[in-house]
XYZ file of C-alpha atoms in Angstrom:
129
model
C 109.459 -17.415 126.513
C 106.299 -18.493 124.760
C 105.374 -14.836 124.195
C 108.750 -14.270 122.510
C 108.145 -17.214 120.151
C 104.692 -15.902 119.178
C 105.979 -12.376 118.563
C 108.875 -13.735 116.515
C 106.458 -15.830 114.425
C 104.124 -12.857 113.894
C 107.057 -10.644 112.945
C 108.297 -13.212 110.413
C 104.792 -13.607 108.984
C 104.442 -9.822 108.643
C 107.775 -9.597 106.800
C 106.848 -12.441 104.438
C 103.434 -10.884 103.782
C 105.040 -7.539 102.968
C 107.575 -9.125 100.603
C 104.885 -11.197 98.901
C 102.658 -8.168 98.355
C 105.553 -6.220 96.838
C 106.427 -9.095 94.509
C 102.856 -9.400 93.273
C 102.656 -5.622 92.842
C 105.356 -5.836 90.165
C 103.176 -7.801 87.726
C 101.715 -5.061 85.519
C 101.079 -4.710 81.820
C 102.634 -1.702 80.161
C 101.450 -0.362 76.832
C 103.828 1.804 74.859
C 102.260 4.272 72.485
C 104.842 5.194 69.874
C 104.765 8.272 67.703
C 104.815 7.315 63.989
C 107.518 9.940 63.393
C 109.827 7.884 65.598
C 109.769 5.002 63.117
C 110.564 7.428 60.274
C 113.511 8.864 62.224
C 114.752 5.378 62.970
C 114.609 4.447 59.280
C 116.494 7.642 58.357
C 119.142 6.808 60.935
C 119.518 3.310 59.545
C 119.936 4.720 56.040
C 122.700 7.095 57.125
C 124.447 4.512 59.299
C 128.099 4.132 58.281
C 127.982 0.407 59.059
C 125.791 -0.384 56.098
C 126.245 -3.845 54.742
C 128.179 -3.434 51.515
C 127.521 -5.812 48.694
C 129.280 -6.723 45.490
C 126.867 -4.599 43.461
C 127.579 -1.362 41.650
C 126.224 2.016 42.754
C 126.319 5.525 41.368
C 127.454 8.398 43.572
C 125.600 11.617 42.754
C 126.615 13.826 45.689
C 129.436 14.334 48.180
C 129.252 17.109 50.787
C 127.207 18.477 53.694
C 124.211 16.702 55.225
C 121.514 19.155 54.106
C 122.868 19.104 50.557
C 122.770 15.306 50.592
C 119.117 15.279 51.659
C 118.259 17.818 48.971
C 120.130 15.867 46.285
C 118.440 12.594 47.269
C 114.965 14.183 47.254
C 115.568 15.735 43.820
C 116.863 12.418 42.514
C 113.791 10.568 43.784
C 111.560 13.025 41.929
C 113.415 12.475 38.636
C 114.108 8.734 38.906
C 111.270 7.031 40.745
C 112.390 3.501 39.814
C 115.937 3.766 41.259
C 116.426 3.685 45.019
C 118.990 5.853 46.768
C 120.578 6.189 50.185
C 122.709 8.618 52.168
C 125.997 7.291 53.538
C 128.113 9.158 56.085
C 131.898 8.938 55.738
C 133.561 11.424 58.061
C 133.289 14.389 57.434
C 131.093 14.136 54.319
C 127.743 12.712 53.361
C 127.488 10.776 50.107
C 124.391 9.954 48.102
C 124.549 6.543 46.457
C 121.834 5.485 44.062
C 121.028 2.200 42.416
C 121.920 -1.372 43.171
C 123.153 -2.789 39.887
C 124.307 -6.376 39.419
C 126.515 -5.809 36.385
C 128.806 -2.993 35.381
C 127.031 -2.740 32.024
C 123.665 -2.161 33.710
C 125.247 0.452 35.988
C 126.901 2.272 33.065
C 123.586 2.422 31.176
C 121.959 4.104 34.152
C 125.019 6.294 34.698
C 124.659 7.706 31.181
C 121.018 8.571 31.891
C 121.780 10.135 35.280
C 124.655 12.221 33.830
C 122.073 14.169 31.835
C 120.765 15.609 35.130
C 123.856 15.588 37.368
C 127.383 16.719 36.454
C 129.749 15.085 38.939
C 128.476 11.525 39.073
C 130.547 8.389 38.904
C 130.272 4.651 39.210
C 131.444 2.954 42.398
C 131.652 -0.540 43.777
C 131.606 -0.080 47.569
C 133.971 -2.089 49.701
C 134.145 -2.443 53.477
């Protein structure tokens, strides 16, 4: 009977020791090395996200069509107008390029007149949800 108690105690101690060693084995430090291109892709995804927060500001739409055309139009726009920011917005099935973030309609129309010298089918919009 005494032998059974000792073996039971040893067995319990062995189990507890095994569990304890496995628990302590889980404490490791992991370093993640991230490719810088990943951050760029993430930013591009955020820019083309259809759930953009819309504001009460005016924007100018310079393109409406396929994705590659939208990227090309935005890149060309950024070369011509370095002081005006632009973004690509996806509304099924088309991509739209919106530029500017104008507080007043007058400010937006001034910039619209300047942009119309380079682009034909541009118009002023005030995005809504």
